[in-house]
């Protein structure tokens, strides 16, 4: 991770590495790929397993290419949501949602503190600690989720800020999702808040949606409470204050977003790669 976050370029490097680390953590802890598909890195006392381009495992190689495609959209500040999905033939099993926001104004250095790595009250150490906490919570959550079905299909979806994204834009490895519609969950899904990291230039929030019956002992503060049993995507677009209500989700619709709760629906641009079927995992 960068030693300091004083420029937008340093910030985007951190966010990209944090995204790659998070997806690597998810795939490793869920047992999706063999040990040979991962390298080992350390963040202080945290031992991290990071996906690498393992030509002997086409599945992990495909995931790496998908992440690189997301990097392109992230660098251009087009992507608003990155979703990593695991599904069976009948229903969604797990959904990992990464939300991105970009600061329009360049943060100013805090000259009074005489610390060159302080930006708008956020120092590099604060960002590092937030990153460590986010990764730790992901590891904790992965340890408490029940096993995946033997045959699962993996895919990723990118949702964009329509006002800045060209209509014909597609990241490398992605295509237009012509069937962007409902994501159906079986049983009783719950929305888990994992955490967020803000650098002053970028904000990344992470949430996990999975079936309640597949959860073990999860920290109660990760679970959102007092929400409706179903939403149709409007919660994905809103600010934190508006997101607090969406606890249980039986159906997510990616094709439409609502600029305001009572406003008209607006078609959302969605991209996805070819789906990846993992059969006969042990």
mmCIF file of C-alpha atoms in Angstrom:
data_model
loop_
_atom_site.group_PDB
_atom_site.id
_atom_site.type_symbol
_atom_site.label_atom_id
_atom_site.label_comp_id
_atom_site.label_asym_id
_atom_site.label_seq_id
_atom_site.Cartn_x
_atom_site.Cartn_y
_atom_site.Cartn_z
ATOM 1 C CA UNK A 1 0.000 0.000 0.000
ATOM 2 C CA UNK A 2 1.303 3.525 -0.712
ATOM 3 C CA UNK A 3 3.189 5.185 2.146
ATOM 4 C CA UNK A 4 1.238 8.397 1.678
ATOM 5 C CA UNK A 5 -1.891 9.602 -0.099
ATOM 6 C CA UNK A 6 -1.166 13.154 -1.204
ATOM 7 C CA UNK A 7 -2.249 12.978 -4.865
ATOM 8 C CA UNK A 8 -5.157 11.573 -6.845
ATOM 9 C CA UNK A 9 -2.796 9.122 -8.558
ATOM 10 C CA UNK A 10 -1.596 7.750 -5.202
ATOM 11 C CA UNK A 11 -5.224 7.450 -4.142
ATOM 12 C CA UNK A 12 -6.303 5.486 -7.216
ATOM 13 C CA UNK A 13 -3.343 3.125 -6.735
ATOM 14 C CA UNK A 14 -4.530 2.393 -3.199
ATOM 15 C CA UNK A 15 -8.176 1.894 -4.214
ATOM 16 C CA UNK A 16 -7.185 -0.474 -7.024
ATOM 17 C CA UNK A 17 -4.984 -2.511 -4.695
ATOM 18 C CA UNK A 18 -7.674 -2.556 -2.036
ATOM 19 C CA UNK A 19 -10.234 -3.810 -4.565
ATOM 20 C CA UNK A 20 -7.874 -6.517 -5.834
ATOM 21 C CA UNK A 21 -7.022 -7.540 -2.276
ATOM 22 C CA UNK A 22 -10.693 -7.731 -1.311
ATOM 23 C CA UNK A 23 -11.684 -9.885 -4.295
ATOM 24 C CA UNK A 24 -8.637 -12.091 -3.693
ATOM 25 C CA UNK A 25 -9.669 -12.501 -0.059
ATOM 26 C CA UNK A 26 -13.186 -13.490 -1.086
ATOM 27 C CA UNK A 27 -12.076 -16.069 -3.655
ATOM 28 C CA UNK A 28 -9.429 -17.532 -1.330
ATOM 29 C CA UNK A 29 -11.636 -17.833 1.738
ATOM 30 C CA UNK A 30 -14.497 -19.276 -0.338
ATOM 31 C CA UNK A 31 -12.153 -21.930 -1.751
ATOM 32 C CA UNK A 32 -12.757 -21.064 -5.387
ATOM 33 C CA UNK A 33 -9.244 -21.631 -6.724
ATOM 34 C CA UNK A 34 -6.155 -23.708 -5.833
ATOM 35 C CA UNK A 35 -3.310 -22.385 -3.684
ATOM 36 C CA UNK A 36 -1.129 -22.010 -6.786
ATOM 37 C CA UNK A 37 -3.396 -19.164 -7.972
ATOM 38 C CA UNK A 38 -2.302 -16.927 -5.084
ATOM 39 C CA UNK A 39 0.794 -15.086 -4.019
ATOM 40 C CA UNK A 40 1.472 -13.986 -0.438
ATOM 41 C CA UNK A 41 1.786 -10.383 0.682
ATOM 42 C CA UNK A 42 1.790 -8.748 4.098
ATOM 43 C CA UNK A 43 0.111 -5.621 5.429
ATOM 44 C CA UNK A 44 1.768 -5.241 8.802
ATOM 45 C CA UNK A 45 0.657 -8.389 10.658
ATOM 46 C CA UNK A 46 -1.970 -9.325 8.071
ATOM 47 C CA UNK A 47 -1.045 -12.192 5.748
ATOM 48 C CA UNK A 48 -2.811 -11.577 2.446
ATOM 49 C CA UNK A 49 -3.414 -14.060 -0.358
ATOM 50 C CA UNK A 50 -3.464 -12.181 -3.669
ATOM 51 C CA UNK A 51 -4.705 -13.585 -6.969
ATOM 52 C CA UNK A 52 -2.084 -13.810 -9.668
ATOM 53 C CA UNK A 53 -2.072 -14.770 -13.341
ATOM 54 C CA UNK A 54 -1.931 -18.539 -12.930
ATOM 55 C CA UNK A 55 -1.998 -20.006 -16.439
ATOM 56 C CA UNK A 56 -2.693 -23.460 -15.000
ATOM 57 C CA UNK A 57 -6.043 -22.239 -13.624
ATOM 58 C CA UNK A 58 -8.210 -20.583 -16.263
ATOM 59 C CA UNK A 59 -10.804 -19.549 -13.676
ATOM 60 C CA UNK A 60 -8.462 -17.441 -11.562
ATOM 61 C CA UNK A 61 -6.853 -16.037 -14.712
ATOM 62 C CA UNK A 62 -10.290 -14.863 -15.862
ATOM 63 C CA UNK A 63 -11.005 -13.161 -12.530
ATOM 64 C CA UNK A 64 -7.694 -11.269 -12.759
ATOM 65 C CA UNK A 65 -8.658 -10.017 -16.230
ATOM 66 C CA UNK A 66 -12.066 -8.903 -14.937
ATOM 67 C CA UNK A 67 -10.439 -6.929 -12.139
ATOM 68 C CA UNK A 68 -8.091 -5.278 -14.650
ATOM 69 C CA UNK A 69 -11.118 -4.273 -16.717
ATOM 70 C CA UNK A 70 -12.642 -2.666 -13.624
ATOM 71 C CA UNK A 71 -9.370 -0.788 -13.070
ATOM 72 C CA UNK A 72 -9.847 0.903 -16.452
ATOM 73 C CA UNK A 73 -13.323 2.156 -15.480
ATOM 74 C CA UNK A 74 -12.046 3.176 -12.049
ATOM 75 C CA UNK A 75 -9.181 5.237 -13.474
ATOM 76 C CA UNK A 76 -11.625 7.046 -15.761
ATOM 77 C CA UNK A 77 -13.974 7.654 -12.788
ATOM 78 C CA UNK A 78 -16.849 6.021 -14.677
ATOM 79 C CA UNK A 79 -17.720 3.091 -12.421
ATOM 80 C CA UNK A 80 -20.126 3.619 -9.525
ATOM 81 C CA UNK A 81 -20.655 0.003 -8.462
ATOM 82 C CA UNK A 82 -18.551 -3.111 -8.907
ATOM 83 C CA UNK A 83 -20.424 -6.316 -8.108
ATOM 84 C CA UNK A 84 -18.948 -9.783 -7.706
ATOM 85 C CA UNK A 85 -21.707 -12.386 -7.895
ATOM 86 C CA UNK A 86 -21.942 -16.089 -7.113
ATOM 87 C CA UNK A 87 -25.043 -17.893 -8.308
ATOM 88 C CA UNK A 88 -26.509 -21.320 -8.960
ATOM 89 C CA UNK A 89 -28.815 -22.264 -11.826
ATOM 90 C CA UNK A 90 -31.846 -21.166 -9.809
ATOM 91 C CA UNK A 91 -30.852 -18.205 -7.615
ATOM 92 C CA UNK A 92 -28.220 -15.801 -6.397
ATOM 93 C CA UNK A 93 -26.073 -17.155 -3.561
ATOM 94 C CA UNK A 94 -23.722 -14.310 -2.633
ATOM 95 C CA UNK A 95 -23.252 -10.747 -3.866
ATOM 96 C CA UNK A 96 -20.272 -8.550 -2.992
ATOM 97 C CA UNK A 97 -20.905 -4.874 -3.694
ATOM 98 C CA UNK A 98 -18.187 -2.224 -3.955
ATOM 99 C CA UNK A 99 -19.441 1.337 -4.241
ATOM 100 C CA UNK A 100 -17.152 4.112 -5.511
ATOM 101 C CA UNK A 101 -17.409 7.873 -5.161
ATOM 102 C CA UNK A 102 -15.015 10.477 -6.498
ATOM 103 C CA UNK A 103 -14.211 13.833 -4.954
ATOM 104 C CA UNK A 104 -14.676 16.665 -7.419
ATOM 105 C CA UNK A 105 -12.537 19.115 -5.433
ATOM 106 C CA UNK A 106 -8.834 18.510 -4.861
ATOM 107 C CA UNK A 107 -8.155 18.160 -1.107
ATOM 108 C CA UNK A 108 -5.946 20.780 0.471
ATOM 109 C CA UNK A 109 -2.902 20.075 2.591
ATOM 110 C CA UNK A 110 -3.171 20.828 6.297
ATOM 111 C CA UNK A 111 -0.224 23.198 6.632
ATOM 112 C CA UNK A 112 -0.861 23.907 10.329
ATOM 113 C CA UNK A 113 -0.219 20.297 11.292
ATOM 114 C CA UNK A 114 3.161 20.414 9.528
ATOM 115 C CA UNK A 115 2.434 16.902 8.259
ATOM 116 C CA UNK A 116 2.783 16.532 4.509
ATOM 117 C CA UNK A 117 0.716 13.331 4.512
ATOM 118 C CA UNK A 118 -2.357 14.936 6.075
ATOM 119 C CA UNK A 119 -5.196 15.637 3.652
ATOM 120 C CA UNK A 120 -8.448 17.143 4.880
ATOM 121 C CA UNK A 121 -7.862 15.635 8.295
ATOM 122 C CA UNK A 122 -7.136 12.161 6.877
ATOM 123 C CA UNK A 123 -3.530 11.038 7.208
ATOM 124 C CA UNK A 124 -2.041 8.074 5.421
ATOM 125 C CA UNK A 125 -1.936 6.092 8.656
ATOM 126 C CA UNK A 126 -5.685 6.606 9.114
ATOM 127 C CA UNK A 127 -6.319 5.333 5.582
ATOM 128 C CA UNK A 128 -4.047 2.363 6.207
ATOM 129 C CA UNK A 129 -5.844 1.475 9.428
ATOM 130 C CA UNK A 130 -9.237 1.752 7.707
ATOM 131 C CA UNK A 131 -7.963 -0.537 4.947
ATOM 132 C CA UNK A 132 -6.708 -3.096 7.447
ATOM 133 C CA UNK A 133 -10.027 -3.025 9.302
ATOM 134 C CA UNK A 134 -11.953 -3.543 6.067
ATOM 135 C CA UNK A 135 -9.839 -6.556 5.105
ATOM 136 C CA UNK A 136 -10.058 -8.024 8.616
ATOM 137 C CA UNK A 137 -13.857 -7.762 8.542
ATOM 138 C CA UNK A 138 -13.948 -9.478 5.159
ATOM 139 C CA UNK A 139 -11.831 -12.342 6.495
ATOM 140 C CA UNK A 140 -14.081 -12.599 9.546
ATOM 141 C CA UNK A 141 -17.203 -12.676 7.411
ATOM 142 C CA UNK A 142 -15.776 -15.295 5.050
ATOM 143 C CA UNK A 143 -14.932 -17.527 8.006
ATOM 144 C CA UNK A 144 -18.542 -17.426 9.185
ATOM 145 C CA UNK A 145 -20.312 -18.117 5.905
ATOM 146 C CA UNK A 146 -21.538 -21.627 5.148
ATOM 147 C CA UNK A 147 -19.993 -23.588 2.268
ATOM 148 C CA UNK A 148 -20.892 -22.748 -1.303
ATOM 149 C CA UNK A 149 -22.730 -25.240 -3.529
ATOM 150 C CA UNK A 150 -20.410 -27.512 -5.497
ATOM 151 C CA UNK A 151 -21.367 -25.939 -8.817
ATOM 152 C CA UNK A 152 -21.475 -22.149 -8.813
ATOM 153 C CA UNK A 153 -21.253 -19.553 -11.551
ATOM 154 C CA UNK A 154 -19.167 -16.425 -11.073
ATOM 155 C CA UNK A 155 -19.666 -13.103 -12.793
ATOM 156 C CA UNK A 156 -19.041 -9.424 -12.248
ATOM 157 C CA UNK A 157 -21.168 -6.431 -13.102
ATOM 158 C CA UNK A 158 -20.100 -2.824 -13.479
ATOM 159 C CA UNK A 159 -22.635 -0.019 -13.017
ATOM 160 C CA UNK A 160 -21.721 3.484 -14.111
ATOM 161 C CA UNK A 161 -22.261 7.163 -13.506
ATOM 162 C CA UNK A 162 -24.360 7.793 -16.614
ATOM 163 C CA UNK A 163 -23.681 11.529 -16.754
ATOM 164 C CA UNK A 164 -19.931 11.058 -17.410
ATOM 165 C CA UNK A 165 -19.706 7.621 -19.046
ATOM 166 C CA UNK A 166 -19.815 7.470 -22.873
ATOM 167 C CA UNK A 167 -22.682 5.312 -24.118
ATOM 168 C CA UNK A 168 -20.351 3.114 -26.162
ATOM 169 C CA UNK A 169 -17.764 2.617 -23.391
ATOM 170 C CA UNK A 170 -16.934 -0.942 -22.319
ATOM 171 C CA UNK A 171 -13.905 -1.884 -20.214
ATOM 172 C CA UNK A 172 -11.562 -4.587 -21.570
ATOM 173 C CA UNK A 173 -13.193 -7.999 -21.165
ATOM 174 C CA UNK A 174 -16.709 -6.613 -20.610
ATOM 175 C CA UNK A 175 -19.766 -6.219 -22.791
ATOM 176 C CA UNK A 176 -23.156 -4.597 -22.436
ATOM 177 C CA UNK A 177 -25.463 -6.523 -20.137
ATOM 178 C CA UNK A 178 -28.517 -6.861 -22.327
ATOM 179 C CA UNK A 179 -30.454 -8.736 -19.653
ATOM 180 C CA UNK A 180 -29.839 -6.409 -16.724
ATOM 181 C CA UNK A 181 -32.812 -7.121 -14.545
ATOM 182 C CA UNK A 182 -33.758 -8.738 -11.289
ATOM 183 C CA UNK A 183 -31.214 -10.591 -9.169
ATOM 184 C CA UNK A 184 -33.267 -13.115 -7.255
ATOM 185 C CA UNK A 185 -32.226 -14.514 -3.903
ATOM 186 C CA UNK A 186 -33.546 -17.753 -2.488
ATOM 187 C CA UNK A 187 -34.761 -17.809 1.103
ATOM 188 C CA UNK A 188 -34.153 -14.831 3.376
ATOM 189 C CA UNK A 189 -31.171 -12.695 2.291
ATOM 190 C CA UNK A 190 -29.520 -10.103 4.549
ATOM 191 C CA UNK A 191 -27.442 -7.021 3.796
ATOM 192 C CA UNK A 192 -24.099 -6.880 5.644
ATOM 193 C CA UNK A 193 -22.107 -3.674 5.991
ATOM 194 C CA UNK A 194 -18.409 -4.533 5.863
ATOM 195 C CA UNK A 195 -16.844 -1.074 5.915
ATOM 196 C CA UNK A 196 -15.505 1.861 3.934
ATOM 197 C CA UNK A 197 -12.233 3.611 3.150
ATOM 198 C CA UNK A 198 -11.924 7.292 2.231
ATOM 199 C CA UNK A 199 -8.696 8.822 0.932
ATOM 200 C CA UNK A 200 -9.911 12.369 0.342
ATOM 201 C CA UNK A 201 -9.932 11.653 -3.403
ATOM 202 C CA UNK A 202 -11.907 8.399 -3.456
ATOM 203 C CA UNK A 203 -14.462 6.659 -1.271
ATOM 204 C CA UNK A 204 -15.015 2.891 -1.394
ATOM 205 C CA UNK A 205 -17.792 1.133 0.538
ATOM 206 C CA UNK A 206 -18.210 -2.619 0.757
ATOM 207 C CA UNK A 207 -21.385 -4.588 1.428
ATOM 208 C CA UNK A 208 -22.246 -8.270 1.206
ATOM 209 C CA UNK A 209 -25.669 -9.765 0.510
ATOM 210 C CA UNK A 210 -26.199 -13.447 1.229
ATOM 211 C CA UNK A 211 -28.828 -15.870 2.475
ATOM 212 C CA UNK A 212 -29.440 -15.703 6.206
ATOM 213 C CA UNK A 213 -29.419 -19.492 6.556
ATOM 214 C CA UNK A 214 -25.838 -19.613 5.288
ATOM 215 C CA UNK A 215 -24.499 -17.219 7.912
ATOM 216 C CA UNK A 216 -22.767 -18.408 11.047
ATOM 217 C CA UNK A 217 -21.888 -16.120 13.939
ATOM 218 C CA UNK A 218 -21.468 -12.676 12.403
ATOM 219 C CA UNK A 219 -20.856 -9.454 14.290
ATOM 220 C CA UNK A 220 -24.236 -7.837 14.916
ATOM 221 C CA UNK A 221 -22.975 -4.419 13.812
ATOM 222 C CA UNK A 222 -22.428 -5.785 10.309
ATOM 223 C CA UNK A 223 -26.113 -6.549 9.858
ATOM 224 C CA UNK A 224 -28.485 -3.754 8.933
ATOM 225 C CA UNK A 225 -31.746 -3.869 10.823
ATOM 226 C CA UNK A 226 -35.279 -2.498 10.595
ATOM 227 C CA UNK A 227 -35.435 -2.480 6.827
ATOM 228 C CA UNK A 228 -37.955 -3.630 4.230
ATOM 229 C CA UNK A 229 -37.990 -7.215 2.977
ATOM 230 C CA UNK A 230 -37.593 -6.189 -0.635
ATOM 231 C CA UNK A 231 -36.192 -3.324 -2.687
ATOM 232 C CA UNK A 232 -35.921 -2.789 -6.411
ATOM 233 C CA UNK A 233 -32.543 -1.158 -6.713
ATOM 234 C CA UNK A 234 -33.222 2.369 -5.477
ATOM 235 C CA UNK A 235 -31.131 1.740 -2.378
ATOM 236 C CA UNK A 236 -28.029 1.065 -4.473
ATOM 237 C CA UNK A 237 -27.921 4.589 -5.801
ATOM 238 C CA UNK A 238 -28.466 6.659 -2.700
ATOM 239 C CA UNK A 239 -26.229 8.293 -0.152
ATOM 240 C CA UNK A 240 -25.429 6.650 3.153
ATOM 241 C CA UNK A 241 -28.344 8.254 4.950
ATOM 242 C CA UNK A 242 -30.765 6.735 2.446
ATOM 243 C CA UNK A 243 -29.033 3.351 2.390
ATOM 244 C CA UNK A 244 -29.603 2.625 6.041
ATOM 245 C CA UNK A 245 -33.055 1.201 5.421
ATOM 246 C CA UNK A 246 -32.239 -1.639 3.025
ATOM 247 C CA UNK A 247 -31.606 -4.630 5.259
ATOM 248 C CA UNK A 248 -33.261 -7.629 3.669
ATOM 249 C CA UNK A 249 -33.281 -7.923 -0.079
ATOM 250 C CA UNK A 250 -35.126 -10.560 -2.068
ATOM 251 C CA UNK A 251 -34.815 -8.822 -5.426
ATOM 252 C CA UNK A 252 -32.365 -6.297 -6.894
ATOM 253 C CA UNK A 253 -33.053 -4.689 -10.242
ATOM 254 C CA UNK A 254 -29.881 -3.406 -11.903
ATOM 255 C CA UNK A 255 -31.437 -1.994 -15.052
ATOM 256 C CA UNK A 256 -33.010 1.042 -13.422
ATOM 257 C CA UNK A 257 -31.986 3.591 -10.832
ATOM 258 C CA UNK A 258 -33.984 6.309 -9.127
ATOM 259 C CA UNK A 259 -32.433 9.753 -8.898
ATOM 260 C CA UNK A 260 -34.993 10.565 -6.237
ATOM 261 C CA UNK A 261 -37.356 8.326 -4.319
ATOM 262 C CA UNK A 262 -40.380 9.875 -5.998
ATOM 263 C CA UNK A 263 -38.675 10.796 -9.243
ATOM 264 C CA UNK A 264 -38.801 9.000 -12.583
ATOM 265 C CA UNK A 265 -36.729 5.879 -13.152
ATOM 266 C CA UNK A 266 -33.661 6.193 -15.360
ATOM 267 C CA UNK A 267 -32.100 3.426 -17.417
ATOM 268 C CA UNK A 268 -28.740 2.440 -15.965
ATOM 269 C CA UNK A 269 -25.740 1.352 -18.025
ATOM 270 C CA UNK A 270 -24.560 -2.112 -16.934
ATOM 271 C CA UNK A 271 -21.604 -4.176 -18.184
ATOM 272 C CA UNK A 272 -20.651 -7.778 -17.533
ATOM 273 C CA UNK A 273 -18.105 -10.319 -18.812
ATOM 274 C CA UNK A 274 -18.835 -13.860 -19.920
ATOM 275 C CA UNK A 275 -19.930 -15.886 -16.892
ATOM 276 C CA UNK A 276 -17.506 -18.367 -15.356
ATOM 277 C CA UNK A 277 -18.875 -21.765 -14.292
ATOM 278 C CA UNK A 278 -16.942 -23.601 -11.578
ATOM 279 C CA UNK A 279 -17.939 -27.253 -11.616
ATOM 280 C CA UNK A 280 -17.083 -30.021 -9.213
ATOM 281 C CA UNK A 281 -15.131 -27.976 -6.670
ATOM 282 C CA UNK A 282 -13.777 -29.938 -3.722
#
